[in-house]
Coordinates of C-alpha atoms in Angstrom, one line a residue:
Chain A
M1 CA 15.8 -43.2 0.5
E2 CA 16.1 -42.4 -3.2
K3 CA 14.7 -39.1 -4.5
N4 CA 12.2 -41.0 -6.7
Q5 CA 10.7 -42.8 -3.7
I6 CA 10.4 -39.6 -1.8
L7 CA 8.7 -37.9 -4.7
A8 CA 6.2 -40.9 -5.0
E9 CA 5.5 -40.6 -1.2
V10 CA 5.1 -36.8 -1.4
Q11 CA 2.8 -37.2 -4.4
E12 CA 0.6 -39.5 -2.3
I13 CA 0.5 -36.8 0.5
F14 CA -0.4 -34.2 -2.1
R15 CA -3.3 -36.3 -3.4
E16 CA -4.6 -37.0 0.0
V17 CA -4.3 -33.4 1.4
L18 CA -5.6 -31.6 -1.7
D19 CA -8.2 -34.3 -2.3
N20 CA -7.3 -34.8 -5.9
E21 CA -6.2 -38.2 -7.1
E22 CA -5.1 -36.9 -10.5
I23 CA -2.1 -34.9 -9.1
V24 CA 1.2 -36.0 -10.7
L25 CA 4.3 -34.4 -9.3
A26 CA 7.6 -33.8 -11.1
N27 CA 10.7 -31.9 -9.8
E28 CA 9.7 -28.8 -11.8
T29 CA 6.0 -28.7 -10.5
N30 CA 5.2 -25.5 -8.5
A31 CA 2.1 -24.0 -7.0
D32 CA 1.1 -22.5 -10.3
D33 CA 0.6 -25.9 -11.8
I34 CA -1.9 -27.3 -9.2
E35 CA -5.1 -25.3 -8.7
E36 CA -5.6 -26.4 -5.1
W37 CA -2.1 -25.7 -4.0
D38 CA -2.1 -22.1 -2.4
S39 CA -0.4 -20.4 0.5
L40 CA -2.9 -22.0 2.9
T41 CA -2.9 -25.6 1.7
H42 CA 0.9 -25.2 1.4
I43 CA 1.0 -25.2 5.3
Q44 CA -1.3 -28.3 5.4
L45 CA 1.0 -30.1 3.0
I46 CA 4.1 -29.2 5.0
V47 CA 2.5 -30.5 8.3
A48 CA 1.6 -33.7 6.6
I49 CA 5.0 -34.1 5.1
E50 CA 6.8 -33.4 8.4
K51 CA 4.5 -36.0 10.1
H52 CA 5.1 -38.5 7.4
F53 CA 8.9 -38.3 7.3
K54 CA 9.3 -37.4 11.0
I55 CA 11.3 -34.3 10.2
K56 CA 11.1 -30.5 10.9
F57 CA 11.7 -27.8 8.3
T58 CA 12.9 -24.3 9.2
S59 CA 10.8 -21.3 8.2
L60 CA 13.4 -20.0 5.7
E61 CA 13.5 -23.5 4.0
I62 CA 9.8 -23.6 3.6
L63 CA 9.7 -20.0 2.2
S64 CA 12.6 -20.4 -0.2
W65 CA 11.5 -23.5 -2.2
K66 CA 10.7 -22.6 -5.8
N67 CA 9.4 -26.1 -6.8
V68 CA 8.8 -29.7 -5.7
G69 CA 12.4 -30.6 -6.6
E70 CA 13.9 -28.2 -4.1
M71 CA 11.4 -29.5 -1.4
I72 CA 12.5 -33.2 -2.2
D73 CA 16.1 -32.2 -1.9
C74 CA 15.4 -30.6 1.5
I75 CA 13.5 -33.7 2.8
K76 CA 16.4 -35.9 1.4
S77 CA 18.9 -33.9 3.4
K78 CA 17.0 -34.5 6.7
I79 CA 16.2 -38.3 6.5
Chain B
M1 CA 0.3 16.4 -8.2
L2 CA -2.9 14.4 -8.7
F3 CA -3.6 12.2 -11.7
T4 CA -6.8 14.3 -12.2
S5 CA -5.0 17.7 -12.4
Y6 CA -4.0 19.6 -15.5
R7 CA -0.5 19.8 -14.0
F8 CA -0.1 16.0 -14.1
L9 CA -1.4 16.0 -17.7
L10 CA 1.5 18.4 -18.7
F11 CA 4.0 16.5 -16.6
F12 CA 3.1 13.1 -18.0
T13 CA 2.8 14.4 -21.6
S14 CA 6.4 15.8 -21.4
L15 CA 7.7 12.5 -20.1
F16 CA 5.7 10.5 -22.6
V17 CA 7.1 12.4 -25.6
L18 CA 10.7 12.2 -24.3
Y19 CA 10.4 8.6 -23.3
W20 CA 9.2 7.3 -26.7
I21 CA 11.1 9.6 -28.9
F22 CA 14.6 9.7 -27.3
G23 CA 14.4 6.6 -25.2
R24 CA 12.9 4.4 -27.9
K25 CA 15.8 2.0 -28.2
S26 CA 17.8 2.7 -25.1
V27 CA 17.2 1.1 -21.7
K28 CA 19.5 3.7 -20.1
V29 CA 17.6 6.7 -21.4
Q30 CA 14.2 5.2 -20.5
N31 CA 15.1 4.3 -17.0
G32 CA 17.1 7.5 -16.5
L33 CA 14.0 9.5 -17.6
L34 CA 11.7 7.5 -15.3
L35 CA 14.0 8.2 -12.4
V36 CA 14.4 11.9 -13.0
F37 CA 10.7 12.3 -13.5
S38 CA 9.9 10.2 -10.4
Y39 CA 12.1 12.3 -8.2
L40 CA 10.7 15.4 -9.8
F41 CA 7.2 14.1 -9.0
Y42 CA 8.1 13.4 -5.4
G43 CA 10.1 16.6 -5.1
I44 CA 7.1 18.7 -6.3
A45 CA 4.9 17.1 -3.7
E46 CA 7.4 17.2 -0.8
W47 CA 11.0 18.3 -1.6
R48 CA 12.0 18.1 2.1
M49 CA 11.5 14.4 2.1
L50 CA 13.3 13.6 -1.1
P51 CA 16.7 13.1 0.7
L52 CA 15.1 10.4 2.8
L53 CA 13.8 8.6 -0.1
I54 CA 17.2 8.7 -1.8
V55 CA 19.2 7.7 1.3
A56 CA 16.8 4.8 2.0
T57 CA 17.2 3.7 -1.6
I58 CA 21.0 3.7 -1.3
V59 CA 21.0 1.7 2.0
F60 CA 18.6 -0.9 0.7
Y61 CA 20.5 -1.2 -2.6
W62 CA 23.7 -1.9 -0.6
L63 CA 21.8 -4.4 1.8
G64 CA 20.4 -6.3 -1.2
I65 CA 24.0 -6.9 -2.6
K66 CA 25.3 -7.8 0.9
I67 CA 22.5 -10.4 1.3
D68 CA 23.1 -11.8 -2.1
K69 CA 26.8 -12.1 -1.5
S70 CA 26.6 -13.7 2.0
N71 CA 28.1 -17.1 2.0
N72 CA 26.3 -18.4 5.1
I73 CA 22.7 -18.3 6.3
H74 CA 23.8 -16.4 9.5
S75 CA 25.1 -13.3 7.7
R76 CA 22.2 -13.5 5.2
K77 CA 19.8 -13.4 8.1
I78 CA 21.6 -10.5 9.8
F79 CA 21.6 -8.3 6.7
T80 CA 17.9 -9.1 6.0
H81 CA 17.0 -8.3 9.6
I82 CA 18.8 -4.9 9.4
G83 CA 16.8 -4.2 6.3
V84 CA 13.4 -5.2 7.8
L85 CA 14.2 -3.3 11.1
L86 CA 15.2 -0.2 9.2
G87 CA 12.1 -0.3 7.0
I88 CA 9.8 -0.8 10.0
G89 CA 11.9 1.8 12.0
V90 CA 11.3 4.4 9.3
L91 CA 7.6 3.7 9.2
L92 CA 7.3 3.6 13.0
Y93 CA 9.1 6.8 13.5
F94 CA 7.3 8.9 10.9
K95 CA 3.9 7.3 11.2
Y96 CA 3.4 6.0 14.7
F97 CA 5.9 7.7 17.0
N98 CA 3.5 10.4 18.3
F99 CA 0.7 7.7 18.6
F100 CA 2.8 5.6 20.9
I101 CA 3.8 8.6 23.0
E102 CA 0.2 9.7 23.4
S103 CA -1.0 6.0 24.1
F104 CA 1.7 5.5 26.8
A105 CA 0.9 8.9 28.4
Y106 CA -2.8 8.0 28.4
F107 CA -2.1 4.6 29.9
F108 CA 0.0 6.0 32.7
D109 CA -2.5 8.7 33.4
T110 CA -5.3 6.1 33.7
I111 CA -3.3 4.2 36.3
G112 CA -2.7 7.4 38.2
I113 CA 0.9 8.2 37.2
H114 CA 1.1 11.7 35.8
T115 CA 3.5 12.0 32.9
N116 CA 4.8 15.1 31.2
I117 CA 5.6 13.7 27.8
H118 CA 5.3 15.9 24.8
T119 CA 4.7 14.7 21.2
F120 CA 7.0 15.8 18.5
N121 CA 6.2 17.8 15.3
I122 CA 7.1 15.1 12.8
L123 CA 6.4 15.6 9.1
M124 CA 5.1 12.3 7.6
P125 CA 6.9 11.7 4.2
L126 CA 4.4 11.2 1.4
G127 CA 3.9 7.6 0.4
V128 CA 6.1 6.3 3.4
S129 CA 3.6 3.4 3.9
Y130 CA 4.1 2.3 0.3
F131 CA 7.8 2.8 -0.3
T132 CA 8.9 1.2 3.0
F133 CA 6.9 -1.9 2.1
K134 CA 8.6 -2.1 -1.3
L135 CA 12.0 -1.8 0.4
I136 CA 11.2 -4.6 2.9
S137 CA 9.8 -6.7 0.2
Y138 CA 13.1 -6.4 -1.7
V139 CA 15.4 -7.6 1.1
L140 CA 13.1 -10.5 1.9
E141 CA 12.8 -11.7 -1.7
V142 CA 16.6 -11.6 -2.0
E143 CA 17.0 -13.5 1.3
R144 CA 14.5 -16.2 0.2
W145 CA 16.5 -16.7 -3.1
K146 CA 13.4 -15.6 -5.1
M147 CA 15.5 -13.1 -7.0
E148 CA 19.1 -11.9 -7.2
A149 CA 20.1 -8.5 -5.9
T150 CA 20.0 -5.9 -8.7
K151 CA 23.4 -4.6 -9.6
N152 CA 21.9 -1.6 -11.3
F153 CA 21.2 1.3 -9.0
V154 CA 19.0 3.2 -11.4
D155 CA 16.8 0.1 -11.8
F156 CA 16.4 -0.2 -8.1
A157 CA 15.8 3.5 -7.6
V158 CA 13.1 3.5 -10.2
Y159 CA 11.5 0.5 -8.5
V160 CA 11.3 2.4 -5.2
S161 CA 10.3 5.8 -6.5
F162 CA 8.2 5.0 -9.6
F163 CA 5.9 8.0 -9.7
P164 CA 2.5 6.4 -10.7
T165 CA 2.6 4.3 -7.5
I166 CA 4.7 6.3 -5.0
M167 CA 1.8 8.1 -3.4
A168 CA -0.7 5.3 -2.9
G169 CA 0.5 2.1 -4.5
P170 CA -0.1 -0.5 -5.8
I171 CA 2.7 -1.9 -3.8
D172 CA 4.8 -3.6 -6.5
R173 CA 7.1 -6.6 -5.9
P174 CA 10.7 -6.2 -7.0
N175 CA 10.9 -9.6 -8.8
K176 CA 8.0 -8.5 -11.0
F177 CA 8.9 -5.0 -11.5
I178 CA 12.8 -4.8 -11.8
P179 CA 13.0 -7.3 -14.7
Q180 CA 10.8 -5.1 -16.8
L181 CA 13.4 -2.4 -16.6
Q182 CA 16.2 -4.6 -17.9
S183 CA 15.1 -4.4 -21.6
P184 CA 13.9 -1.5 -23.7
R185 CA 10.1 -1.0 -23.6
V186 CA 8.5 -1.0 -27.1
F187 CA 5.4 1.1 -27.6
S188 CA 2.5 -0.7 -29.1
I189 CA -1.0 0.6 -30.1
E190 CA -2.6 -2.1 -28.1
S191 CA -1.0 -1.2 -24.9
G192 CA -1.5 2.5 -25.6
I193 CA -5.3 1.9 -26.1
D194 CA -5.4 -0.4 -23.1
G195 CA -3.7 2.1 -20.8
G196 CA -5.8 5.0 -22.0
Q197 CA -8.9 3.0 -21.6
Q198 CA -8.1 2.0 -18.0
I199 CA -7.3 5.7 -17.1
I200 CA -10.7 6.7 -18.5
W201 CA -12.4 4.0 -16.4
G202 CA -10.5 5.1 -13.3
L203 CA -11.3 8.7 -14.0
F204 CA -15.0 7.9 -14.3
K205 CA -15.2 6.0 -11.0
K206 CA -13.1 8.6 -9.2
V207 CA -14.4 12.0 -10.5
L208 CA -18.0 11.0 -11.1
I209 CA -18.8 8.6 -8.4
A210 CA -16.3 9.1 -5.5
D211 CA -15.9 12.8 -5.7
N212 CA -19.7 13.5 -6.0
L213 CA -20.4 11.3 -3.0
S214 CA -17.6 12.7 -0.9
P215 CA -19.2 16.0 0.2
I216 CA -22.5 14.4 1.0
I217 CA -20.9 11.7 3.3
D218 CA -18.6 14.2 4.9
G219 CA -21.6 16.3 5.8
V220 CA -23.2 13.4 7.6
W221 CA -20.0 12.5 9.6
E222 CA -19.5 16.1 10.6
N223 CA -23.0 16.5 12.0
M224 CA -23.9 13.0 13.1
S225 CA -26.4 14.1 15.7
N226 CA -28.5 15.9 13.1
Y227 CA -29.2 12.8 11.2
S228 CA -31.6 9.8 11.7
G229 CA -30.3 6.2 12.3
S230 CA -31.4 5.3 8.7
T231 CA -29.3 8.2 7.3
L232 CA -26.2 7.1 9.2
V233 CA -26.5 3.5 8.0
F234 CA -27.1 4.7 4.5
A235 CA -24.0 6.8 4.8
L236 CA -22.0 3.8 5.8
F237 CA -23.0 2.1 2.5
L238 CA -22.3 5.2 0.5
Y239 CA -18.8 5.4 2.1
T240 CA -18.2 1.9 1.1
I241 CA -19.1 2.8 -2.5
Q242 CA -17.0 6.0 -2.2
M243 CA -13.9 4.1 -1.0
Y244 CA -14.2 1.5 -3.7
A245 CA -14.7 4.1 -6.5
D246 CA -11.9 6.3 -5.1
F247 CA -9.3 3.8 -4.5
S248 CA -10.0 1.4 -7.4
G249 CA -10.4 4.5 -9.6
Y250 CA -7.0 5.7 -8.5
S251 CA -5.4 2.3 -8.9
D252 CA -6.9 2.0 -12.5
M253 CA -5.3 5.3 -13.4
A254 CA -1.9 4.3 -11.9
I255 CA -2.0 1.0 -13.8
G256 CA -3.1 2.8 -16.9
V257 CA -0.3 5.4 -16.7
S258 CA 2.3 2.7 -16.3
K259 CA 0.9 0.8 -19.3
L260 CA 1.4 3.9 -21.4
L261 CA 5.1 3.7 -20.4
G262 CA 5.2 -0.1 -21.3
I263 CA 5.3 -1.2 -17.6
R264 CA 3.0 -3.6 -15.9
I265 CA 2.4 -3.0 -12.2
A266 CA 0.5 -5.0 -9.6
K267 CA -3.2 -5.3 -9.5
N268 CA -5.2 -3.8 -6.6
F269 CA -8.8 -4.7 -7.0
N270 CA -10.5 -7.8 -8.5
Y271 CA -14.2 -6.9 -8.3
P272 CA -14.5 -7.1 -4.4
F273 CA -18.3 -6.7 -4.4
F274 CA -18.7 -10.1 -6.0
A275 CA -17.0 -11.8 -3.0
T276 CA -19.4 -14.3 -1.3
N277 CA -17.4 -14.4 2.0
I278 CA -15.1 -12.0 3.8
K279 CA -11.9 -14.1 3.0
E280 CA -12.7 -13.8 -0.6
F281 CA -13.4 -10.1 -0.2
W282 CA -9.9 -9.5 1.2
Q283 CA -8.4 -11.4 -1.6
R284 CA -10.1 -9.0 -4.0
W285 CA -9.7 -5.7 -2.1
H286 CA -6.4 -3.7 -2.0
I287 CA -4.7 -6.9 -3.2
S288 CA -1.2 -5.4 -3.3
L289 CA -1.3 -4.7 0.4
T290 CA -3.1 -7.9 1.5
G291 CA -0.9 -9.9 -0.7
W292 CA 2.2 -8.3 0.9
L293 CA 1.0 -9.1 4.4
T294 CA 0.0 -12.6 3.4
D295 CA 3.5 -13.3 2.1
Y296 CA 5.5 -11.6 4.8
V297 CA 3.3 -11.7 7.9
F298 CA 0.5 -14.3 7.6
T299 CA 2.4 -17.1 6.0
P300 CA 5.5 -17.0 8.3
L301 CA 3.2 -16.8 11.3
H302 CA 1.1 -19.6 10.0
I303 CA 4.3 -21.7 9.4
R304 CA 5.5 -20.9 12.9
F305 CA 1.9 -21.8 14.5
R306 CA 1.5 -24.8 12.1
D307 CA 1.3 -27.4 14.8
L308 CA -1.6 -25.6 16.5
G309 CA -4.1 -26.5 13.8
N310 CA -7.0 -24.1 13.4
F311 CA -6.0 -22.1 16.4
G312 CA -2.7 -21.4 14.8
M313 CA -4.4 -20.3 11.7
I314 CA -6.9 -18.0 13.7
L315 CA -4.0 -16.5 15.6
A316 CA -2.0 -15.7 12.5
I317 CA -5.0 -14.2 10.7
I318 CA -6.1 -12.0 13.6
I319 CA -2.5 -10.6 13.9
N320 CA -2.3 -10.2 10.2
M321 CA -5.7 -8.3 10.0
V322 CA -4.9 -6.0 13.0
L323 CA -1.7 -5.0 11.1
V324 CA -3.8 -4.5 7.9
G325 CA -5.9 -2.1 10.0
M326 CA -2.9 -0.4 11.7
W327 CA -1.2 0.1 8.4
H328 CA -3.9 2.6 7.5
G329 CA -2.8 5.0 10.3
A330 CA -1.8 5.6 14.0
N331 CA -5.2 5.3 15.5
W332 CA -6.9 2.7 17.7
T333 CA -9.9 2.8 15.4
Y334 CA -7.8 1.1 12.7
A335 CA -6.5 -1.5 15.1
V336 CA -10.0 -2.4 16.2
F337 CA -11.2 -2.3 12.5
G338 CA -8.5 -4.9 11.8
L339 CA -9.5 -7.0 14.8
Y340 CA -13.1 -6.9 13.7
Q341 CA -12.1 -8.1 10.2
G342 CA -9.9 -10.8 11.7
L343 CA -12.7 -12.1 13.9
L344 CA -14.9 -12.5 10.9
F345 CA -12.5 -15.1 9.5
I346 CA -13.1 -17.5 12.5
P347 CA -16.3 -19.0 11.3
I348 CA -14.8 -19.6 7.9
I349 CA -11.7 -21.3 9.3
L350 CA -13.8 -23.5 11.8
K351 CA -16.1 -24.6 9.0
G352 CA -12.9 -25.6 7.0
K353 CA -13.8 -23.2 4.1
M354 CA -10.5 -21.3 4.1
H355 CA -9.1 -23.6 1.4
K356 CA -12.2 -23.8 -0.7
K357 CA -12.4 -21.8 -3.9
Q358 CA -16.0 -20.7 -4.5
K359 CA -17.1 -21.0 -8.1
L360 CA -20.2 -18.9 -8.9
Q361 CA -22.9 -20.4 -11.0
T362 CA -25.0 -18.1 -13.1
T363 CA -28.7 -17.9 -14.1
I364 CA -30.0 -17.9 -17.7
L365 CA -29.4 -14.1 -17.9
G366 CA -25.8 -14.7 -16.8
L367 CA -26.5 -13.0 -13.4
P368 CA -25.6 -14.6 -10.2
K369 CA -28.0 -16.9 -8.4
F370 CA -30.2 -15.2 -5.7
V371 CA -28.5 -17.0 -2.9
D372 CA -25.1 -15.7 -4.1
I373 CA -26.5 -12.1 -4.4
C374 CA -27.6 -12.4 -0.8
K375 CA -24.1 -13.6 0.3
M376 CA -22.5 -10.7 -1.7
F377 CA -24.8 -8.2 -0.1
G378 CA -24.0 -9.8 3.3
V379 CA -20.3 -9.3 2.7
V380 CA -20.8 -5.6 1.8
C381 CA -22.9 -5.2 5.0
L382 CA -20.1 -6.7 7.1
Y383 CA -17.6 -4.4 5.5
A384 CA -19.9 -1.4 5.9
I385 CA -20.2 -2.1 9.7
G386 CA -16.4 -1.9 9.8
I387 CA -16.6 1.6 8.3
I388 CA -18.0 2.8 11.7
L389 CA -14.5 2.2 13.0
F390 CA -12.5 2.9 9.8
R391 CA -13.9 6.4 9.2
A392 CA -14.3 7.6 12.7
E393 CA -11.6 10.0 14.1
N394 CA -11.5 8.0 17.4
L395 CA -13.4 5.2 19.2
G396 CA -15.6 7.8 20.9
Q397 CA -17.0 8.9 17.4
S398 CA -17.6 5.2 16.5
W399 CA -19.6 4.8 19.7
E400 CA -21.6 8.0 18.9
M401 CA -22.3 6.6 15.5
I402 CA -23.5 3.2 16.9
R403 CA -25.8 5.1 19.4
G404 CA -27.1 7.3 16.5
I405 CA -28.0 4.2 14.5
C406 CA -29.5 2.2 17.3
N407 CA -32.8 4.0 17.8
L408 CA -36.3 4.2 16.3
S409 CA -35.3 6.7 13.6
I410 CA -33.6 3.8 11.8
F411 CA -37.1 3.0 10.5
S412 CA -37.4 6.4 8.7
L413 CA -36.4 7.2 5.2
P414 CA -32.7 8.4 4.9
Q415 CA -32.5 12.3 4.9
I416 CA -29.9 12.3 2.2
L417 CA -31.8 10.4 -0.4
T418 CA -31.8 13.4 -2.7
H419 CA -32.1 13.3 -6.5
K420 CA -28.3 13.6 -6.8
V421 CA -27.8 10.5 -4.6
Q422 CA -30.4 8.5 -6.4
W423 CA -28.7 9.4 -9.7
L424 CA -25.4 8.5 -8.3
L425 CA -26.7 5.2 -7.1
S426 CA -28.2 4.5 -10.5
V427 CA -24.7 5.2 -12.0
F428 CA -23.1 2.8 -9.5
F429 CA -25.7 0.1 -10.3
I430 CA -24.8 0.3 -13.9
L431 CA -21.2 0.1 -13.0
V432 CA -21.7 -3.0 -11.0
I433 CA -23.7 -4.7 -13.7
T434 CA -21.0 -3.7 -16.3
E435 CA -18.3 -5.2 -14.0
W436 CA -20.3 -8.3 -13.4
Y437 CA -20.6 -9.1 -17.1
N438 CA -16.9 -8.3 -17.7
R439 CA -15.5 -9.8 -14.6
D440 CA -13.1 -11.9 -16.6
R441 CA -11.4 -8.8 -17.8
E442 CA -8.7 -6.8 -16.0
Y443 CA -11.1 -3.9 -15.8
A444 CA -14.7 -3.6 -16.9
I445 CA -14.2 -1.8 -20.3
Q446 CA -10.9 -3.5 -21.3
P447 CA -11.1 -4.2 -25.1
L448 CA -11.0 -7.9 -26.1
S449 CA -9.4 -7.1 -29.4
Y450 CA -7.7 -4.1 -30.9
S451 CA -8.9 -4.1 -34.6
L452 CA -10.5 -0.9 -35.7
K453 CA -13.9 -2.5 -36.0
S454 CA -14.0 -3.8 -32.4
I455 CA -12.5 -0.6 -31.0
I456 CA -15.3 1.6 -32.4
P457 CA -17.9 0.7 -29.6
Y458 CA -15.2 1.5 -27.0
I459 CA -14.5 4.9 -28.4
L460 CA -18.3 5.6 -28.1
I461 CA -18.2 4.4 -24.5
D462 CA -15.2 6.6 -23.8
Y463 CA -17.1 9.6 -25.2
I464 CA -20.0 8.9 -22.9
L465 CA -17.8 8.4 -19.9
L466 CA -15.8 11.6 -20.5
F467 CA -18.9 13.5 -21.1
F468 CA -20.2 12.5 -17.6
V469 CA -16.8 13.2 -16.0
I470 CA -16.5 16.7 -17.5
F471 CA -20.2 17.8 -17.1
K472 CA -21.3 15.8 -14.1
G473 CA -18.0 15.0 -12.2
N474 CA -16.7 16.9 -9.2
V475 CA -13.6 18.1 -11.0
G476 CA -12.7 20.5 -8.3
A477 CA -12.1 17.8 -5.7
N478 CA -8.5 17.5 -4.9
S479 CA -7.7 14.5 -2.9
F480 CA -7.6 10.7 -3.0
I481 CA -8.6 8.8 0.2
Y482 CA -5.5 6.6 0.2
F483 CA -3.0 9.4 0.0
Q484 CA -3.4 10.0 3.7
F485 CA -2.3 6.4 4.5

């Protein structure tokens, strides 16, 4: 799967979980850019992403992402 | 050496002059001075523990570089685990060792096995709860690629021992603090006024409110049986006010002192009495500790338990809050205090309100709506109940307090409602109102602009505050509640 397609699917998950249809993700987007994205919703997002792509992240992977781009790279390496 | 002492004034003035005259354009001189004065500050307080601080700094500096240089995840993890275990080990040994021995002995005694274990005479290093958390935070941030290990030992040593925060926080994060040491700090009138103003505000809260309340509340706790139930309840609320005035006052002074040196440190309070539920309260109270535990305990646990849904979150928050409690000291009262606070989160989690950010609406006068005032008061009540555990010397004393409260004397007038207490409550009321109207600012009397015209009212406010501090404050008091932790 191409990175752009993963990004589009992740964006859809963000909109659904955070209940905000206006969210637009880019590789550089991080938690500071989206009001609803905090340490708690982060875990909800991860559970939804893991379910959607049928993958499992390690704790260190989850804790080390600095932005959406790094998360997408990690997803790509697992599917 | 307390911020409120003349000794500190002399100490800080000497550093301030040297720092801005000789270190004006040199990072090395500025950081060198900060390190020398920080070690001096620590050494004056407890010279016997200075070697521990220095050795710990050297070991963690080395570990940071080893983690950074590790080519594979495995060795990265090993060095990080060594760091975390060492940090926790130092904390456990100095702070909790005797507590564990006593608890084990008690446990064996209750099941009929007689033990002959003795406790040790361990001297607790000052600020150990604060600097070990800074050290652990450093190795974890490097492990998570959130920052590179610093190659400058002086920078790292200043981060660990920075004198305004070594005794009682705020607990700074390395990725926010160390970069500030990498370029020369430039003095500006704005940050000078801002820092001075915050110190005065902290001084006002600490010396006028906290230190005047302290002997009154101590008197009640020492002779509980002499007081009515209503007095005991009243004392719980007064202690909540004292804690806030003491610790947020101390934090304001630490932040202000740092600003005068051109350094921004972590925030510790964000108007906690305006929280409308307990979750929000803990996001506003002792932020640098709760933020630390959120990042390094709650979130990793929550990630681990993520497939358990709400139950996973409840489990993570309860473990986290028990640790928040236990951090305060080696006593079961703190553990139960943490457990109590953790349990208060359950209704919020089950209602799905953990993720919701509450936005307060105001009335025409700019005050909160009545329903929100009730919620705020409710949160303060829940916290004040926790004080029964937090302040007690042991669980027995907590129980004595509860028994003292639960009788008909609760319907009488509190015995300590003296003129002085009434006056202090009025001052506190004015403080809360001032904080409410200025809650968008870092602290309630922070100037919005620094032109001469806009500064004049603040100078007047400072005169009034300092007048009360000098003539009405309990200047002789010589401790901060959070030094003991």
